[in-house]
Short mmCIF file of C-alpha atoms and ligand atoms in Angstrom, two decimals:
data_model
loop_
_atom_site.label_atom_id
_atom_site.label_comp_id
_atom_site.label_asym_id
_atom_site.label_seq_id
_atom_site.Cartn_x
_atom_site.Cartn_y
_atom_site.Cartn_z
CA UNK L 114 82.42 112.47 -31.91
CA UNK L 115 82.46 109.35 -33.92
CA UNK L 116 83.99 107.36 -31.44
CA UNK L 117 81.45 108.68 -28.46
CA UNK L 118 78.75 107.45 -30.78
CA UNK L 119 80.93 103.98 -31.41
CA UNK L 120 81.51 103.80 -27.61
CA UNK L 121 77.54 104.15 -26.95
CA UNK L 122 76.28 102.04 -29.18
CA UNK L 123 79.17 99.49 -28.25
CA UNK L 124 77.46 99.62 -24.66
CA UNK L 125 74.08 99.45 -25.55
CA UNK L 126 75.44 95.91 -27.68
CA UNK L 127 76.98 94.77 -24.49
CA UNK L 128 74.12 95.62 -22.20
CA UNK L 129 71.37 94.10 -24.52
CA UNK L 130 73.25 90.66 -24.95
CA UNK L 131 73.46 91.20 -21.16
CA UNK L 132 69.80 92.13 -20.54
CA UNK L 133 69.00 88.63 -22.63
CA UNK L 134 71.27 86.66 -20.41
CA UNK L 135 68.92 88.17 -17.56
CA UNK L 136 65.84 86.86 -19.55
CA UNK L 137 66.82 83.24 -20.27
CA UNK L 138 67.00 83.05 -16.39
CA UNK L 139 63.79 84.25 -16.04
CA UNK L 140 61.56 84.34 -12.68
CA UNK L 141 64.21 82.46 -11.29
CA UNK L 142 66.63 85.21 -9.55
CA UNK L 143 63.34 86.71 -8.06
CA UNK L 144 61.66 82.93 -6.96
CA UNK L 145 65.30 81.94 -5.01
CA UNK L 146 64.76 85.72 -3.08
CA UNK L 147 61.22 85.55 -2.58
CA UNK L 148 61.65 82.12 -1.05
CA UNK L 149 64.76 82.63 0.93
CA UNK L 150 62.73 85.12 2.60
CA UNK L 151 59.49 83.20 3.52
CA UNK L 152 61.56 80.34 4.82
CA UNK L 153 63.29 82.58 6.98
CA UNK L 154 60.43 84.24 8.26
CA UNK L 155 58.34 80.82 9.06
CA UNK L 156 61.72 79.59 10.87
CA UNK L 157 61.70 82.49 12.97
CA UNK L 158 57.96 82.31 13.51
CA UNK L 159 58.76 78.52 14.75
CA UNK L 160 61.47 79.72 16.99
CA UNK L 161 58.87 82.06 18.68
CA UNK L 162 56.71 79.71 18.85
CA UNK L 163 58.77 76.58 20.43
CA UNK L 164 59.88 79.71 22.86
CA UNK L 165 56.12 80.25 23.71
CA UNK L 166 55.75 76.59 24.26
CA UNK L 167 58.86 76.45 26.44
CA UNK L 168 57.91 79.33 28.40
CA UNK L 169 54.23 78.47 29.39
CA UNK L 170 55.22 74.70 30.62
CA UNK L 171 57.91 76.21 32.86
CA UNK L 172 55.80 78.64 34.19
CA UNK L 173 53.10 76.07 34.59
CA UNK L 174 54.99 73.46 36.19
CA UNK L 175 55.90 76.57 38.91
CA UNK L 176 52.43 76.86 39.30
CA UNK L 177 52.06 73.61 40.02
CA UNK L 178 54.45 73.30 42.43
CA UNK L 179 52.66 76.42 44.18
CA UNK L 180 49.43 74.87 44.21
CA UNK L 181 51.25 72.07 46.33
CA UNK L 182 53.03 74.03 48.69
CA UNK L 183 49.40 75.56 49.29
CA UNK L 184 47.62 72.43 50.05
CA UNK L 185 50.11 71.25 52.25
CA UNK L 186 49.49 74.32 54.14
CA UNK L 187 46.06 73.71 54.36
CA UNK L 188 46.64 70.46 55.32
CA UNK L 189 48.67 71.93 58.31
CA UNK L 190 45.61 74.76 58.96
CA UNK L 191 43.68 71.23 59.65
CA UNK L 192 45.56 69.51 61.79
CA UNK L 193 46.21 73.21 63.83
CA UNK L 194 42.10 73.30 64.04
CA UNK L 195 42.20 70.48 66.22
CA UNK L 196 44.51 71.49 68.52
CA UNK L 197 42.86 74.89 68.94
CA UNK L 198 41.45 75.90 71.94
CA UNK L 199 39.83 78.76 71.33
CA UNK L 200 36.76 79.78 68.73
CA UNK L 201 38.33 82.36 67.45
CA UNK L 202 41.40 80.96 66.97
CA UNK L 203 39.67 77.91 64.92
CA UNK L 204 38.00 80.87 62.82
CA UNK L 205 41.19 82.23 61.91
CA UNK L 206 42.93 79.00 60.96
CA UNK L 207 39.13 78.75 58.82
CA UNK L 208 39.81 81.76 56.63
CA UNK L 209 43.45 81.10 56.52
CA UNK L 210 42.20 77.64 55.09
CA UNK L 211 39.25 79.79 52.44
CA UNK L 212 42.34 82.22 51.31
CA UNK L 213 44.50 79.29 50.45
CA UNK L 214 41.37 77.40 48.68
CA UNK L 215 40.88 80.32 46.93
CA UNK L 216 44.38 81.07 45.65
CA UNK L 217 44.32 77.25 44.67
CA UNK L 218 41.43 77.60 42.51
CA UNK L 219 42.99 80.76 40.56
CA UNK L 220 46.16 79.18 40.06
CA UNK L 221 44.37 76.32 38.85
CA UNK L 222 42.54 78.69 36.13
CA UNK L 223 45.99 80.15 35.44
CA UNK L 224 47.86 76.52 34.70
CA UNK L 225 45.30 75.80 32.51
CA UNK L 226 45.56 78.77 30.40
CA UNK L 227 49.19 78.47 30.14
CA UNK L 228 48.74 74.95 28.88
CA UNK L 229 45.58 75.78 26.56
CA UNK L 230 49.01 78.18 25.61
CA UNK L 231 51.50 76.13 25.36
CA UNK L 232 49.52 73.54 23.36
CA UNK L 233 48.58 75.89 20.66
CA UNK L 234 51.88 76.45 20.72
CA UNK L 235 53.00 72.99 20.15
CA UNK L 236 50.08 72.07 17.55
CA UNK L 237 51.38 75.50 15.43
CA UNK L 238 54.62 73.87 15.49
CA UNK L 239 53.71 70.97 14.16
CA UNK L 240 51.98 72.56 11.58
CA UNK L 241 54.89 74.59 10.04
CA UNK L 242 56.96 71.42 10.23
CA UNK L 243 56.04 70.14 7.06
CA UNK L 244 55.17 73.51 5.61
CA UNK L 245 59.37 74.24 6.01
CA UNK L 246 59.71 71.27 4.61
CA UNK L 247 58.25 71.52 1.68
CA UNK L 248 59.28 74.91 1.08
CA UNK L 249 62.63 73.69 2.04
CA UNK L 250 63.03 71.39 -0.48
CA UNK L 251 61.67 73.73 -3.12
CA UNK L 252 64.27 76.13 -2.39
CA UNK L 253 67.17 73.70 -2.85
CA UNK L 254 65.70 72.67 -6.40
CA UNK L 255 65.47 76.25 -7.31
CA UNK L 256 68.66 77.41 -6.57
CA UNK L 257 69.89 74.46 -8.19
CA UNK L 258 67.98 75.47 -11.30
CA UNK L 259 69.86 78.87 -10.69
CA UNK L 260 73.19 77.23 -10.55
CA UNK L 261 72.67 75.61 -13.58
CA UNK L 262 71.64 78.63 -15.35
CA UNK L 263 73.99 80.60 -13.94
CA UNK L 264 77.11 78.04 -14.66
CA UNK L 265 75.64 77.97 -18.49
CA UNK L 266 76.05 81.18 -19.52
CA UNK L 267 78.83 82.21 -16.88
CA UNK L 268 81.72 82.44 -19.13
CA UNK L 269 79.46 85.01 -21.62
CA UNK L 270 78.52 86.64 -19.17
CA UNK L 271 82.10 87.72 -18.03
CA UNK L 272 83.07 87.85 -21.15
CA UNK L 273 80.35 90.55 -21.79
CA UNK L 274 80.70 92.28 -17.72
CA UNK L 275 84.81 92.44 -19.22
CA UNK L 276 83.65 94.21 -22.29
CA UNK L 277 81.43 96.91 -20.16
CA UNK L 278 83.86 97.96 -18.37
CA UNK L 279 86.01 98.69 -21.09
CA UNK L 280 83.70 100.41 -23.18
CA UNK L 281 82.69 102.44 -20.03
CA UNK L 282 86.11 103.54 -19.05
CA UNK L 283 85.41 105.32 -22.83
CA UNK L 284 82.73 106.84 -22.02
CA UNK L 285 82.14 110.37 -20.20
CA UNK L 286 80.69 110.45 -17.39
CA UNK L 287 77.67 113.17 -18.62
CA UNK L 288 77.38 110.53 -21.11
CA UNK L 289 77.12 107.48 -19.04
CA UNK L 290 74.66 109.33 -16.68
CA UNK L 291 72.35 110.29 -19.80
CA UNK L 292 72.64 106.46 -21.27
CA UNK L 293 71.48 105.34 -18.05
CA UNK L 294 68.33 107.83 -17.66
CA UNK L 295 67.49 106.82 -21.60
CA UNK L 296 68.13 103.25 -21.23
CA UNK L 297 65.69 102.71 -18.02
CA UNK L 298 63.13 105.30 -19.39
CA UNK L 299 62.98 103.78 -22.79
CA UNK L 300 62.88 99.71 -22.42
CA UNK L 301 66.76 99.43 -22.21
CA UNK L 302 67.54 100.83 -25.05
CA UNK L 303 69.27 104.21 -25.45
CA UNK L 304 71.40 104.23 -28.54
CA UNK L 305 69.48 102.74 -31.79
CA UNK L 306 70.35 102.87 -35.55
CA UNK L 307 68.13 104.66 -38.06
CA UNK L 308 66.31 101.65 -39.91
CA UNK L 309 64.56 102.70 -43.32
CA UNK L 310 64.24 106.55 -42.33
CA UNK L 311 62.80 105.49 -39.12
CA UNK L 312 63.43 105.23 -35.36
CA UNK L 313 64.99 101.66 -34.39
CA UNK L 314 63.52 102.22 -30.63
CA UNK L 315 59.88 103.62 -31.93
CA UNK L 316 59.72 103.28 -35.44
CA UNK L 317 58.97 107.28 -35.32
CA UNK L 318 60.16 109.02 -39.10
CA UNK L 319 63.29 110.50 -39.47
CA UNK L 320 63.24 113.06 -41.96
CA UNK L 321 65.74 113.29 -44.89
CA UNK L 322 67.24 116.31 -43.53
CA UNK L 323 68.35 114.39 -40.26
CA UNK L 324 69.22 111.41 -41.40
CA UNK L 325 72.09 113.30 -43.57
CA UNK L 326 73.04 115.08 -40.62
CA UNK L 327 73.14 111.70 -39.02
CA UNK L 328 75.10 110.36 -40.91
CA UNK L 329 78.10 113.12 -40.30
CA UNK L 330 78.16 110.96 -37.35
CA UNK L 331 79.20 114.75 -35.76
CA UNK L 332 76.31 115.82 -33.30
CA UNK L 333 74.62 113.51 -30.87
CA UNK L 334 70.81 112.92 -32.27
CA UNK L 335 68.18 112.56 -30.28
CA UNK L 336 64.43 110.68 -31.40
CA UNK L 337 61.97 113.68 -31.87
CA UNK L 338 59.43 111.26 -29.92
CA UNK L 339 61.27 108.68 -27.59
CA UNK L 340 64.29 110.83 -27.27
CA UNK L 341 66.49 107.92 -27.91
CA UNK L 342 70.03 108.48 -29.10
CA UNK L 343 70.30 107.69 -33.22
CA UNK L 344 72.92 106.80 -35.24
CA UNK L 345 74.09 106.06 -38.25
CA UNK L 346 74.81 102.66 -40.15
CA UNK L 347 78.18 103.50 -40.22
CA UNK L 348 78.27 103.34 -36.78
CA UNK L 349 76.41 100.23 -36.24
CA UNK L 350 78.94 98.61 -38.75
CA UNK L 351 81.93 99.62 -36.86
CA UNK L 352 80.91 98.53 -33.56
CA UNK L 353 80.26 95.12 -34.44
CA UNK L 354 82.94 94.89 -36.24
CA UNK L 355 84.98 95.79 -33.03
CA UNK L 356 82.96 93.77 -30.34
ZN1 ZN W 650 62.23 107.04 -31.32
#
């Protein structure tokens, strides 16, 4: 029993000098993601939109090219009405002439929608340019921060990962699995020494008659209020000592 109470309170050492690495760096994990992830979603919002741009000036320029197939066939319809010799078949080559006119002026409508498009398109574009720039450039400066950070402390922080594993090879798994649940229910700490009669995690009394139990260092000990492992100076001594 003594050395499954060592053995916790060894991890919750490790882990806490761990959990402080994770401070110093700060924000800075989280910033790199959360950036990494807007740049990528403005670049593929760019993509869609140069695709947009792309795809309205090729359909326009077919358009265009339809529009002049159709007034050369009106032009034709002309020079037919002259050569007509019949009323009716001048009226014909007349509404053939209307249709095309009319087909003209929708395609028209329709080219200059698809440019109206294909400019917003373009002037969207432009606009994100500099936006990915910027944000660009503030990515690269915070994941350089990160480096740095991370390069600083990488060696203790091996050191320490090295030292978990150890300690958790140790460690039952029932145990491990009820660390855990105390450790992210209670602030990170699951295993805490008795300090002047009280709870190290909440500062909740211990009474006399536990802390001699306690310090059998024979029975796992929970905090009346938080629930949080206790043990015994002894303890705390020892794994130090051994870390
Ligand atoms: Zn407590």
């Amino acid at each position: 029993m003594e050395n499954r109470l060592r053995s916790l309170y060894l991890l919750q050492l490790v882990d806490s000098n761990l959990d402080e690495l994770q401070e110093m760096k700060g924000d800075l994990p989280q910033i790199v993601a959360d950036l990494t992830e807007t740049v990528k979603q403005k670049l593929a919002n760019k993509k869609e939109l140069e695709e947009t741009f792309k795809k309205s000036m090729v359909t326009r320029d077919k358009t265009d090219v339809e529009i002049l197939a159709l007034k050369e066939k009106i032009e034709k319809y002309k020079t037919q009405q002259f050569q007509v010799k019949t009323n009716k078949q001048y009226d014909i080559l007349a509404r053939e002439i209307d249709l095309s006119q009319e087909k003209i002026t929708k395609l028209q409508k329709d080219m200059e929608l698809l440019e109206g498009k294909a400019m917003l398109a373009k002037e969207d574009v432009e606009k994100l340019i500099p936006e990915l720039e910027t944000l660009q450039t503030e990515l690269a400066n915070r994941k350089k921060e990160l480096a740095a950070v991370n390069k600083e402390h990488e060696e203790e922080e091996l050191k320490l990962q090295h030292q978990r594993e150890k300690i958790t090879n140790k460690i039952s798994k029932a145990d491990y699995q009820m660390y855990s649940r105390i450790r992210g229910a209670e602030e990170g700490r699951a295993i805490v020494a008795v300090q002047r009669n009280s709870c190290g995690g909440c500062f909740n009394r211990v009474t006399p008659q536990r802390v001699l139990e306690l310090r059998k260092n024979a029975a796992l000990i929970a905090c009346e209020r938080c629930g949080r492992i206790l043990v015994s100076d002894e303890i705390v001594e020892s794994a130090k000592k051994s870390l």
